[in-house]
Coordinates of C-alpha atoms in Angstrom, one line a residue:
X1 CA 15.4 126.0 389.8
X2 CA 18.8 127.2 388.7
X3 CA 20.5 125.6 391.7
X4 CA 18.8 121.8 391.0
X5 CA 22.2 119.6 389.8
X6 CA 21.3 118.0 386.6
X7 CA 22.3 114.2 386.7
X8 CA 25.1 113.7 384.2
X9 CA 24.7 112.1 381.3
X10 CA 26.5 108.9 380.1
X11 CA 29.0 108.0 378.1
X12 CA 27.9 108.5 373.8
X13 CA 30.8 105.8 373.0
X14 CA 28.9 102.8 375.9
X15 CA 25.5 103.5 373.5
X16 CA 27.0 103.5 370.1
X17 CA 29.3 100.7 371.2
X18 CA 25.5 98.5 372.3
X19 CA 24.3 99.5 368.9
X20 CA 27.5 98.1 367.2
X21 CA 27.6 94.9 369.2
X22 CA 23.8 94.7 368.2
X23 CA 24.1 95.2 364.5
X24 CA 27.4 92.6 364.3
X25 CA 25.0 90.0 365.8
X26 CA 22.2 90.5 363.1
X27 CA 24.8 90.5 360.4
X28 CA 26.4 87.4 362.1
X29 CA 22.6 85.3 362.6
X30 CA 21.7 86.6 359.0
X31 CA 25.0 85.8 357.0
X32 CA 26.3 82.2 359.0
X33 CA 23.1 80.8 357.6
X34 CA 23.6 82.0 354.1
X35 CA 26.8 80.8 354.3
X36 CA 26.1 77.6 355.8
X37 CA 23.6 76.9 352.7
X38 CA 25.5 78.0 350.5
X39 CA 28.8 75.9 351.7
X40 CA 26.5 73.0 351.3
X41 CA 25.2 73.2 348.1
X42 CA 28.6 73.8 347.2
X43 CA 29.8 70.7 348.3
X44 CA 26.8 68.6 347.1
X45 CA 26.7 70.0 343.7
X46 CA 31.0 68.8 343.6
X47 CA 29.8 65.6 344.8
X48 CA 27.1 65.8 342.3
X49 CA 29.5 66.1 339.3
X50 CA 31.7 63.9 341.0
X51 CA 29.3 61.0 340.8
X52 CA 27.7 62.2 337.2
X53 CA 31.9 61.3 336.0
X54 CA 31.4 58.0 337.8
X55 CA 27.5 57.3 336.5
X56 CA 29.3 58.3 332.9
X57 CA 31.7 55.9 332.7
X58 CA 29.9 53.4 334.6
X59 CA 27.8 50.2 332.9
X60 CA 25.6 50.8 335.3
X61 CA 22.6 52.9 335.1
X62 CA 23.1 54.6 338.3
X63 CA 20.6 57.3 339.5
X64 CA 21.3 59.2 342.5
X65 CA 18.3 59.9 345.6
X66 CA 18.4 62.1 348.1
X67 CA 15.9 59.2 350.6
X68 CA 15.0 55.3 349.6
X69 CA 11.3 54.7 349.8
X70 CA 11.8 51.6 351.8
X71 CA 14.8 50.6 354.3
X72 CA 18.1 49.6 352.0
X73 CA 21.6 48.3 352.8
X74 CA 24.5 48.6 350.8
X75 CA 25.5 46.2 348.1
X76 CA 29.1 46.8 348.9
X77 CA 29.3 47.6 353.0
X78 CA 26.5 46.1 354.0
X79 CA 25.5 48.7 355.9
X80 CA 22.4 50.8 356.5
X81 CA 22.1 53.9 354.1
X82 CA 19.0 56.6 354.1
X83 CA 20.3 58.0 350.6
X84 CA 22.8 57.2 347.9
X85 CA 22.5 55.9 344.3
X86 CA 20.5 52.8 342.6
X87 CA 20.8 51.2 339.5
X88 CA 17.5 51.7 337.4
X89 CA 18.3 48.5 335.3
X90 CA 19.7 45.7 338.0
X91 CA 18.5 47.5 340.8
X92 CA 21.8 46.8 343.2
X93 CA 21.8 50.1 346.2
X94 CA 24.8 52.2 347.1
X95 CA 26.1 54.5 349.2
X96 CA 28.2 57.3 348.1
X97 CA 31.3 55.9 349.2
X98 CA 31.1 52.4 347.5
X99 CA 30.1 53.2 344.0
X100 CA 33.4 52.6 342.2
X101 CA 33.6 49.1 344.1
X102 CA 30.4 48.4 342.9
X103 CA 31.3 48.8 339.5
X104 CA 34.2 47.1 339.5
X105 CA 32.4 44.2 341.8
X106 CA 28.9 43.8 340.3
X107 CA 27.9 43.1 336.8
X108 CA 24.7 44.9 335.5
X109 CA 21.9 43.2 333.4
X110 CA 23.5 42.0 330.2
X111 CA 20.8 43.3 327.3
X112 CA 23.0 40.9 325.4
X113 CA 25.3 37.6 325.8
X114 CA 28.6 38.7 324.7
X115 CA 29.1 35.1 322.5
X116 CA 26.0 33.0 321.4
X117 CA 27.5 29.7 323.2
X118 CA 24.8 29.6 325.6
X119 CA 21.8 28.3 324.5
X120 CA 18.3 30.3 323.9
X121 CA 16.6 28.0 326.9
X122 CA 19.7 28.2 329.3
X123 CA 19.8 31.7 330.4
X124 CA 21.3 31.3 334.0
X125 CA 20.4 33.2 336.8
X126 CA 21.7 36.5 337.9
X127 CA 21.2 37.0 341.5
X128 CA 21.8 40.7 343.5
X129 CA 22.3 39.8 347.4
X130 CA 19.7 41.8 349.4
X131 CA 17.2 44.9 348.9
X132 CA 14.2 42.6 347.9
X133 CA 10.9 43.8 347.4
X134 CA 8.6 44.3 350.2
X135 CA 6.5 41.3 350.7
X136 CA 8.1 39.1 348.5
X137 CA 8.9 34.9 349.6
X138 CA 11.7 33.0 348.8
X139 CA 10.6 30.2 345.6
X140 CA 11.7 27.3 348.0
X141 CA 10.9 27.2 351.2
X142 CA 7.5 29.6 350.4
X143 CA 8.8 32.0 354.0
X144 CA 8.7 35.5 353.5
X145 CA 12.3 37.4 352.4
X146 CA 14.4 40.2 353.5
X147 CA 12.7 40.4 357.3
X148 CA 16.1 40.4 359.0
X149 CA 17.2 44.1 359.6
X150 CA 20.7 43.5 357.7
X151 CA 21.4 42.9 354.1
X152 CA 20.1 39.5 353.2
X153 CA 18.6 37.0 351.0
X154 CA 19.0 36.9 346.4
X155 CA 16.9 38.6 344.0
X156 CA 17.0 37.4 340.2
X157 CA 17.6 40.3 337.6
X158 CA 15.6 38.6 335.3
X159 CA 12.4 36.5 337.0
X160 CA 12.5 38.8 339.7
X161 CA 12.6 35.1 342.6
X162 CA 13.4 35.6 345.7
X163 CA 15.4 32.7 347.9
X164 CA 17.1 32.9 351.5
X165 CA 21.0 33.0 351.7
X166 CA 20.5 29.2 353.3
X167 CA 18.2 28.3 350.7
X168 CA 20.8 29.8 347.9
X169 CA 23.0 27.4 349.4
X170 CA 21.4 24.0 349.1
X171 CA 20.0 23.7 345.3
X172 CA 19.5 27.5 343.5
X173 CA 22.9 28.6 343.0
X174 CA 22.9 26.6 339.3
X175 CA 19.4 26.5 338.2
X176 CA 18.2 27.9 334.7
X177 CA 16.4 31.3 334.7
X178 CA 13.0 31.1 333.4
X179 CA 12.5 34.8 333.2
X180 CA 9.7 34.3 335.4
X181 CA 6.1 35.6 335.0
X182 CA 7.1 37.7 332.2
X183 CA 9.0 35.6 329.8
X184 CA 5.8 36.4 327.2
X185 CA 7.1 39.8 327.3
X186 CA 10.7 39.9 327.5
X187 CA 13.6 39.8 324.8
X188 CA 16.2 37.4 326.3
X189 CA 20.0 38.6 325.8
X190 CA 20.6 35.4 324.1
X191 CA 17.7 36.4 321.1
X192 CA 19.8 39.5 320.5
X193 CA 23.0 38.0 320.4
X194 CA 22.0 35.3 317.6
X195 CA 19.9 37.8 315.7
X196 CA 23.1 40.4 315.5
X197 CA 25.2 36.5 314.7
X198 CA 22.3 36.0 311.9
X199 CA 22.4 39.4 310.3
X200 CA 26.0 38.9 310.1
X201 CA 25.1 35.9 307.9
X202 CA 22.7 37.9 306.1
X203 CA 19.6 35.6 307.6
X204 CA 16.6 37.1 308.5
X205 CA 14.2 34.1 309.2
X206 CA 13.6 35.1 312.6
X207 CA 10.3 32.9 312.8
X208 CA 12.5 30.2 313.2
X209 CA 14.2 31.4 316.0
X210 CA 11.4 32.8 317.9
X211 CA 9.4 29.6 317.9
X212 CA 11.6 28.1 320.3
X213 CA 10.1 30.7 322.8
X214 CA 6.4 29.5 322.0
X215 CA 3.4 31.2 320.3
X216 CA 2.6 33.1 323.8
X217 CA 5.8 34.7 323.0
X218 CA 4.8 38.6 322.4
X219 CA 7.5 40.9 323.2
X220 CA 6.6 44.2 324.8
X221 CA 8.8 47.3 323.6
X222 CA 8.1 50.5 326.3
X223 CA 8.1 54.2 324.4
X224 CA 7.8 56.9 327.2
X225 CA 8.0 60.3 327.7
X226 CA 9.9 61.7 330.6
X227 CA 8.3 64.6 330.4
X228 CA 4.8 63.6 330.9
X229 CA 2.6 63.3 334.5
X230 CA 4.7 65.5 336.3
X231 CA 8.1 63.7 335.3
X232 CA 6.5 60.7 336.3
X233 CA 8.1 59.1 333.2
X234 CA 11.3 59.1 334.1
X235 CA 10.8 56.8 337.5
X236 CA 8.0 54.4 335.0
X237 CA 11.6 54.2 333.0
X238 CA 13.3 52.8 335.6
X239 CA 11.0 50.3 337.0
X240 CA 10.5 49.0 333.3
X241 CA 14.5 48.3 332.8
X242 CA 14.2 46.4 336.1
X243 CA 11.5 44.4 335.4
X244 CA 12.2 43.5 331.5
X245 CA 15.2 43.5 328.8
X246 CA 16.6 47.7 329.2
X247 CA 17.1 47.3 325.5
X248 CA 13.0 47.0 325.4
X249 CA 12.9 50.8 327.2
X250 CA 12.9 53.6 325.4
X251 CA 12.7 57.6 326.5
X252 CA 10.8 59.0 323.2
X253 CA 12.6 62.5 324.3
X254 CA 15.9 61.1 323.9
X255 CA 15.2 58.3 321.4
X256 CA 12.4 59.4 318.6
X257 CA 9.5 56.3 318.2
X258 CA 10.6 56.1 314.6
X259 CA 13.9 55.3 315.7
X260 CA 12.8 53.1 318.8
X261 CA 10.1 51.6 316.7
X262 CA 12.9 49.9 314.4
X263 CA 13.5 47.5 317.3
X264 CA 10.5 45.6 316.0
X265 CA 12.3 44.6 312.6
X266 CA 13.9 42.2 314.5
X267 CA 10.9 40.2 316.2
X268 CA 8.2 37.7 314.4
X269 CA 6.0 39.5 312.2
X270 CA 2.7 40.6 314.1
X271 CA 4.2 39.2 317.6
X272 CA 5.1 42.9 318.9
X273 CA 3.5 45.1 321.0
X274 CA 4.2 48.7 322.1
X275 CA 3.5 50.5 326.0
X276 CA 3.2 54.3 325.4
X277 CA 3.6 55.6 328.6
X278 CA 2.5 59.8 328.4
X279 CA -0.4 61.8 327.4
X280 CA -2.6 61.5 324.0
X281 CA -0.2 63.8 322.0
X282 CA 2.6 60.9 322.6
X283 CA 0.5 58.6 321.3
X284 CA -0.4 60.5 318.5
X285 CA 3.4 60.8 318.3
X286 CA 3.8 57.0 317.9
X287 CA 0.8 56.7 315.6
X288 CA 3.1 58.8 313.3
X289 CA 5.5 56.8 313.5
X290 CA 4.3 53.6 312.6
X291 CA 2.7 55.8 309.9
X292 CA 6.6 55.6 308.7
X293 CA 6.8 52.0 309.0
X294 CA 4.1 51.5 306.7
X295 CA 6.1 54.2 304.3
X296 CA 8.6 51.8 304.5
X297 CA 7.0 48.6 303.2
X298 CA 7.0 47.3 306.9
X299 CA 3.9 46.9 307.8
X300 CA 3.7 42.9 308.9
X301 CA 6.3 44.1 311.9
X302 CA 3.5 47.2 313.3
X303 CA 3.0 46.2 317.0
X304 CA -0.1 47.0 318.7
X305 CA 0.0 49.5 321.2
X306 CA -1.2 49.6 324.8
X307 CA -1.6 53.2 326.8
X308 CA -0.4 54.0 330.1
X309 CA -1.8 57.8 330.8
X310 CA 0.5 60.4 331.9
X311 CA -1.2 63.7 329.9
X312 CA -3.5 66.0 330.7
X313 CA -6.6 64.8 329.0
X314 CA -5.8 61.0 328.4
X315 CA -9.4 60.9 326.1
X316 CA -8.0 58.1 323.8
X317 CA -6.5 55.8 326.8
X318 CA -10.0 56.3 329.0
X319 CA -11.4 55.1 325.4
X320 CA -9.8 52.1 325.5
X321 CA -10.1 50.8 329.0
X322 CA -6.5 52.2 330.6
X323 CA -8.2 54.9 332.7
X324 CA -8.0 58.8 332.5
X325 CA -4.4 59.1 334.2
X326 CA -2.0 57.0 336.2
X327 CA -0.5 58.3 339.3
X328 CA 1.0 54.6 340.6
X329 CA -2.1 53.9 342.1
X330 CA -1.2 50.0 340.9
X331 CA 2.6 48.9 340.5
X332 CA 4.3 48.5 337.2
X333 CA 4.4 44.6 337.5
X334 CA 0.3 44.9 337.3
X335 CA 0.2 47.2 334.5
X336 CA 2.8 44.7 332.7
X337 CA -0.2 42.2 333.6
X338 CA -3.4 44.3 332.1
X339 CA -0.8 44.2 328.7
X340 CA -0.2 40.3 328.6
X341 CA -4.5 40.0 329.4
X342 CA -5.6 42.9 326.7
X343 CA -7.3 42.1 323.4
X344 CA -6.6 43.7 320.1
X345 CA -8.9 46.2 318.7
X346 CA -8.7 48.8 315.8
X347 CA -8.9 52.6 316.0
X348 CA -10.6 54.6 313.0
X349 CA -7.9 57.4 311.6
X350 CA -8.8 60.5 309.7
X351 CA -7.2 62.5 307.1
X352 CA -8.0 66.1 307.4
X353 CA -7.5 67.7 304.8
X354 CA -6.9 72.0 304.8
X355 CA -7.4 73.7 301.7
X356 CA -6.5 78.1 302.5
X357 CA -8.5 80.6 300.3
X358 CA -6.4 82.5 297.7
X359 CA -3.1 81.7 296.0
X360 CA -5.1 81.0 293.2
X361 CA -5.5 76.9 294.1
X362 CA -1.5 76.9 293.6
X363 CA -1.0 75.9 296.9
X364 CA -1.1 72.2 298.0
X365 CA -3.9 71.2 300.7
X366 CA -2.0 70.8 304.1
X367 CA -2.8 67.1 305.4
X368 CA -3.1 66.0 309.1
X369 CA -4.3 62.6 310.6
X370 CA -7.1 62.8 313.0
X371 CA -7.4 60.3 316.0
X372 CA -9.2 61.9 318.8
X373 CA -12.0 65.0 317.4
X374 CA -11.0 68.4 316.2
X375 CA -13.1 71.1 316.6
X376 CA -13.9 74.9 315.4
X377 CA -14.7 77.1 318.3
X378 CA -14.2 77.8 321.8
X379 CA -12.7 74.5 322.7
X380 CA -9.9 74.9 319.8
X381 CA -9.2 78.6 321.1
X382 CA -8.5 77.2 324.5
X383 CA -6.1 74.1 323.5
X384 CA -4.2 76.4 321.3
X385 CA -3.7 79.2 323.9
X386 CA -2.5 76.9 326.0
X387 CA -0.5 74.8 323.6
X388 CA 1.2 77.9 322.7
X389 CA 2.2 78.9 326.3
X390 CA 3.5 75.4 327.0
X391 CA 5.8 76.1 323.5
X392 CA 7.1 79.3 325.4
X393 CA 7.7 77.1 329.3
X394 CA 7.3 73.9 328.7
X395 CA 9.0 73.5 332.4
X396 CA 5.8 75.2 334.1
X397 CA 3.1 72.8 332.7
X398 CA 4.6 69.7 334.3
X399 CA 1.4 69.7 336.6
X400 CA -1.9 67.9 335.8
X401 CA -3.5 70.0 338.3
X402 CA -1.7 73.2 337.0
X403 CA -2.7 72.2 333.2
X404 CA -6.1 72.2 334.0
X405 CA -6.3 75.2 336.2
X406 CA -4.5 77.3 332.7
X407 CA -8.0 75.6 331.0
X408 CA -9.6 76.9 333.4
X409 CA -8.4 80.7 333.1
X410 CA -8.6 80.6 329.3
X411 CA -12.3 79.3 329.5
X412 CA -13.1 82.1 332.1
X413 CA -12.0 84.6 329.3
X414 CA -13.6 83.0 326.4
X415 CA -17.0 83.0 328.2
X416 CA -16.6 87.3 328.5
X417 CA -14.9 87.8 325.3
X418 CA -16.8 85.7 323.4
X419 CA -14.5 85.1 320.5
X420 CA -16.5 82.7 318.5
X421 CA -19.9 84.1 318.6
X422 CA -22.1 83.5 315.6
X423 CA -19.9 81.0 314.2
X424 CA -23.2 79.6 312.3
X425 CA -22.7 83.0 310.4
X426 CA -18.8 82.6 309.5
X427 CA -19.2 78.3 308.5
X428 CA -20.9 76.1 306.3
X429 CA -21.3 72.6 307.6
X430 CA -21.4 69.4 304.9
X431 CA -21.7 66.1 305.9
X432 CA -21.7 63.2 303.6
X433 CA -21.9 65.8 300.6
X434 CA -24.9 67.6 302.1
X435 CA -25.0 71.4 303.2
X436 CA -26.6 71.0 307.3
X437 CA -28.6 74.3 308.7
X438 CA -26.8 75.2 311.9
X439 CA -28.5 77.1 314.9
X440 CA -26.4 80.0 316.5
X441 CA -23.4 78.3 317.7
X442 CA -20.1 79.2 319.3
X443 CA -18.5 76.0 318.4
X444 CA -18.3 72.8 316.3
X445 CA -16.5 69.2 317.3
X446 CA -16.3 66.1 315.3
X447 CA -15.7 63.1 317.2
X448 CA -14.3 59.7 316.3
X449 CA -13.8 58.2 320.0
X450 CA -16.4 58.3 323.0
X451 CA -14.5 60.8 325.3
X452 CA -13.8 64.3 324.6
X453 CA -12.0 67.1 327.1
X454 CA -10.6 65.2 329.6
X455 CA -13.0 62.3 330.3
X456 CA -16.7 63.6 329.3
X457 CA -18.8 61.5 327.2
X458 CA -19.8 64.6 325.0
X459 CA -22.2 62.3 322.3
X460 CA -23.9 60.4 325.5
X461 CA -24.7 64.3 327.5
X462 CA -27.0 63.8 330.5
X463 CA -27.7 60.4 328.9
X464 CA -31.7 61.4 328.9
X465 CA -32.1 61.0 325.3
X466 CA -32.3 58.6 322.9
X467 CA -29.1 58.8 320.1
X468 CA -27.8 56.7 317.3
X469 CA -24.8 53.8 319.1
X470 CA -21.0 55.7 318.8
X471 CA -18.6 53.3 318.2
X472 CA -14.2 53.8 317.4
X473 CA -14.2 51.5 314.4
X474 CA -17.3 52.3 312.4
X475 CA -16.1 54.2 309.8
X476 CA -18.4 57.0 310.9
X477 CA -17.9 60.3 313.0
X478 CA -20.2 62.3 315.2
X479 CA -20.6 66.0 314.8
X480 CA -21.9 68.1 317.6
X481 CA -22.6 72.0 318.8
X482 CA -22.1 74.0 321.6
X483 CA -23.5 77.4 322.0
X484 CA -20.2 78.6 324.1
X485 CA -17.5 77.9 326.8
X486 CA -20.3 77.7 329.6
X487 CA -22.1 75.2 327.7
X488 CA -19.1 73.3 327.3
X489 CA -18.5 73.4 331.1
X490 CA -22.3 72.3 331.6
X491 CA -21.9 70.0 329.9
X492 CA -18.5 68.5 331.5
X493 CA -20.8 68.3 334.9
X494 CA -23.6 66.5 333.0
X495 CA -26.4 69.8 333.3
X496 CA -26.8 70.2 329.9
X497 CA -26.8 68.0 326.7
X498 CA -24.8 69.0 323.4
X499 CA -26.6 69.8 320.2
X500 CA -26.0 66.5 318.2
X501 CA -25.7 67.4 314.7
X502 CA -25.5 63.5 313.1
X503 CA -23.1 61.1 312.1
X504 CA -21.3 61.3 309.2
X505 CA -18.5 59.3 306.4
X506 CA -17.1 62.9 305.7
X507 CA -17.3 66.3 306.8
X508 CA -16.5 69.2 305.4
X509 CA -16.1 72.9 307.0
X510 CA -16.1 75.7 304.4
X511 CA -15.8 79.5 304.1
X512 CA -14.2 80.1 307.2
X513 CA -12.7 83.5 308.1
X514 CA -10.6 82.4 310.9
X515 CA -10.3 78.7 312.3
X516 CA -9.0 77.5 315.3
X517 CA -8.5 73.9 314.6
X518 CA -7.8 71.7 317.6
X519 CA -6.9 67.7 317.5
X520 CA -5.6 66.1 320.5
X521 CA -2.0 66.7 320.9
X522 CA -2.0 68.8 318.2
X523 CA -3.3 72.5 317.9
X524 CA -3.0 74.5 315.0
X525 CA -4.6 78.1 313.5
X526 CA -5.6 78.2 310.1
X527 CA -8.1 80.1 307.6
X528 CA -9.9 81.2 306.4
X529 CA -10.4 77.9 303.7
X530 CA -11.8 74.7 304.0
X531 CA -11.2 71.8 306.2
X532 CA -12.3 68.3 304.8
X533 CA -12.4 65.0 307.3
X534 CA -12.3 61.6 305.7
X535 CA -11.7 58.5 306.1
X536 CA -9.4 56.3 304.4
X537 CA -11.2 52.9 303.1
X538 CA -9.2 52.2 300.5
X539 CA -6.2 51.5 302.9
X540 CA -7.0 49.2 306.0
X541 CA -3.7 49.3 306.8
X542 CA -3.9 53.4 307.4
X543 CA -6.4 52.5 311.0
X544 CA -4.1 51.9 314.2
X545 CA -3.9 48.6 316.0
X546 CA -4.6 49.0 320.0
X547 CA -4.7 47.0 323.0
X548 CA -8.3 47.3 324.8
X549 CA -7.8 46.3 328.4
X550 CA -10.2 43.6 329.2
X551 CA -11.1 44.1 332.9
X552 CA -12.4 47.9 332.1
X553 CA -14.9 47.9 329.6

């Protein structure tokens, strides 16, 4: 055994040389694509700010994309571009490259006529070479545009026609702009330039200048929230600026409705109208607003207001015919078509009234205006957890999906926890005057339109019993019960009906301990006090104007 050779063993600096090499290659595989990344972002957030100083300074309203949604050329080159920047108002397409040229070559939409020499009637055209819309045909000849892979073939700014470069050539190049299918809605840069050249005279008969547009003439103003339908505002912005005046386009984030709302001082009394493009609580927003106007002794320039649903809930546009959320299932040009068809309606408004216990009556009741329902209960705990939480993060609630899924969770909890048990113990419920005997609820909601929590018909239920007609401009509100957050979500699916308490001129809540008070896009915790719901006869003028769209009743 002692004379067996032992082989001899390698070299320790060919091992720990192996394991070096190996270690520098996983530091190299793991680091170059770091660096990579991070050299990229780099570069694209320089060109970034490099563009914002061009976008600032521009008259354009140039938005930057990282793909176009259909195959584009460039304005300037001509040639063939996957991403680049786009003007939100005129709609011209760039590459990176060519923006300054496009500034300095291409004139955006004017929102007004810089002197008032040009007649009202002889707005001329303003054409942008190439980028039409898919499936769009040229006004002469009646062929279909844009089907040669180049840039090719004039869009108008203003009627949105279409013409061939050889048809551009023989007989458009001078014609008058009609401002095309929606001339009843736009507000031509010629109308603003002699109302500022009127106001200068200190004239403000701007009846007389209207009626050379006609009696059809009922400008649409947009108020929209960027925030709303998971930032789908800010695109619906865009595509409004293209297709009317961008003077008419307003983001109510950046520009208040109050503010916006002024624009309508300058039209014919009664001709306006108003597109709120977000969820109930910006309409509630606007309703506020023209709360102001009436403040202000202008109440024959109110427009009536149409809904476009971006929220959450959407309750108040489902009541009205404009569905329970948009997601561009239909194109903006056909929801600018539902607004010039819809017919004018009127919307009951409440004031509530909250009186607290204590202070020895010294304190003033605290007034809110009621469009929706409030409630007392379960329903109201649920919008004001969540309310609060998107106060804290309003960045994480951009989600419909999301929204309804925090609902969810707080629901989940209520129906363990039980907050709200025995509220029949805690309240006394008055309507019309008259103390009502309630059975052992969780939860009271007074309604004054047909949907409630997101697009349930809570007055109809299952539909399997007989109860008094519900209507949004009767002067009267329904009260129901639920007996907790799983009734509520029977209910929902149809399984269950609501306890339907009556219908009521006023309604009062009393002796509360704490209360939960809940109205849509608005949520609020008060108590113990009272809580008083009336409406306002003595002022017509307090109930909101809407737009009922006609093909959805």
């Amino acid at each position: 055994m002692d004379g067996e050779r032992r082989p001899a063993p390698g070299p320790p600096a060919q091992g720990l040389l192996a394991d070096e090499h190996l270690v520098l290659w996983t530091l190299c595989s793991v680091l170059l694509p770091v660096f990579i990344t991070f050299w990229c972002s780099l570069q694209r957030s320089r060109r970034q700010l490099h563009r914002r100083d061009i976008f600032r300074k521009s008259k354009h309203g140039w938005r930057d994309t990282d793909l176009f949604s259909q195959p584009t050329y460039c304005c300037v080159c001509a040639q063939h571009i996957l991403q680049g920047a786009f003007c939100d108002c005129c709609g011209l397409r760039v590459d990176e490259g060519c923006l300054k040229k496009a500034d300095k070559r291409f004139q955006c939409k004017e929102i007004m006529l810089k002197s008032d020499t040009r007649a009202l009637d002889a707005m001329p055209h303003h054409w942008i070479r190439g980028n039409v819309p898919l499936c769009s045909y040229c006004v002469l000849c009646r062929q279909q545009c844009g089907t040669q892979p180049k840039l090719c073939d004039y869009r108008c700014v203003w009627c949105q026609k279409t013409v061939h470069d050889e048809c551009m050539k023989n007989s458009l190049r001078n014609e008058k702009c009609d401002f095309g299918e929606f001339k009843s809605l736009i507000i031509p840069p010629s109308y603003i330039t002699a109302v500022n050249q009127m106001r200068k005279n200190k004239k403000t008969d701007y009846e007389v200048l209207a009626s050379k547009f006609g009696q059809q003439w009922t400008p649409l103003i947009i108020l929209a929230n960027s925030r709303s339908g998971t930032n789908m505002g800010e695109g619906l912005l865009g595509e409004f600026r293209i297709l009317l005046n961008p003077v008419q386009v307003f983001d109510v984030t950046k520009t208040p409705p109050i503010k916006a709302l002024q624009i309508c001082t300058l039209l014919p009394c009664y001709s306006a109208r108003v597109l709120v493009c977000g969820g109930d609580g910006t309409v509630g927003w606007v309703l506020d607003a023209v709360d102001e106007m009436k403040i202000k002794g202008q109440e024959k320039y109110i427009p009536q207001v149409a809904v476009l649903p971006l929220g959450t809930g959407n309750d108040l546009s489902n009541t009205l015919g404009w569905g329970a959320g948009y997601a561009g299932e239909i194109p903006v040009a056909q929801v600018l078509r539902n607004v010039m068809e819809a017919d004018g309606i009127k919307l009951d408004r409440w004031k509530v009234q909250v009186t607290n216990k204590g202070y020895y009556s010294l304190r003033k009741p605290k007034e809110f205006t009621m469009n929706n329902y409030f409630s007392v209960g379960p329903d109201a705990l649920m919008a004001l957890n969540f309310h609060v939480h998107r106060e804290k993060a309003p960045s994480l609630f951009s989600s419909r999906i999301l929204n309804k899924a925090v609902y969810l969770f707080y629901g989940t909890k209520d129906c363990l926890v039980q907050e709200c048990k025995d509220l029949n113990k805690k309240v006394e419920l008055e309507l019309d005057g008259e103390r009502v005997e309630l059975p052992n609820l969780e939860g009271i909601i007074v309604l004054n339109i047909g949907y409630w929590g997101g697009g349930c018909r809570l007055w109809e239920g299952m539909g399997d019993e007989t109860y008094p007609l519900a209507r949004h401009d009767d002067g009267l509100l329904e009260v129901v019960g639920v007996y907790g957050s799983f009734h509520c979500a029977q209910i929902q699916v149809k399984l269950a009906n609501p306890f339907r308490i009556g219908q009521a001129h006023t309604v009062r809540v009393a002796d509360l301990e704490v209360l939960h008070d809940a109205d849509a896009g608005g949520r609020r915790a008060v108590g113990p006090g009272a809580l008083h719901c009336h409406h306002n006869s003595q002022d017509p003028c307090f109930d909101a104007l809407f737009l009922r769209r006609t093909d959805r009743r």
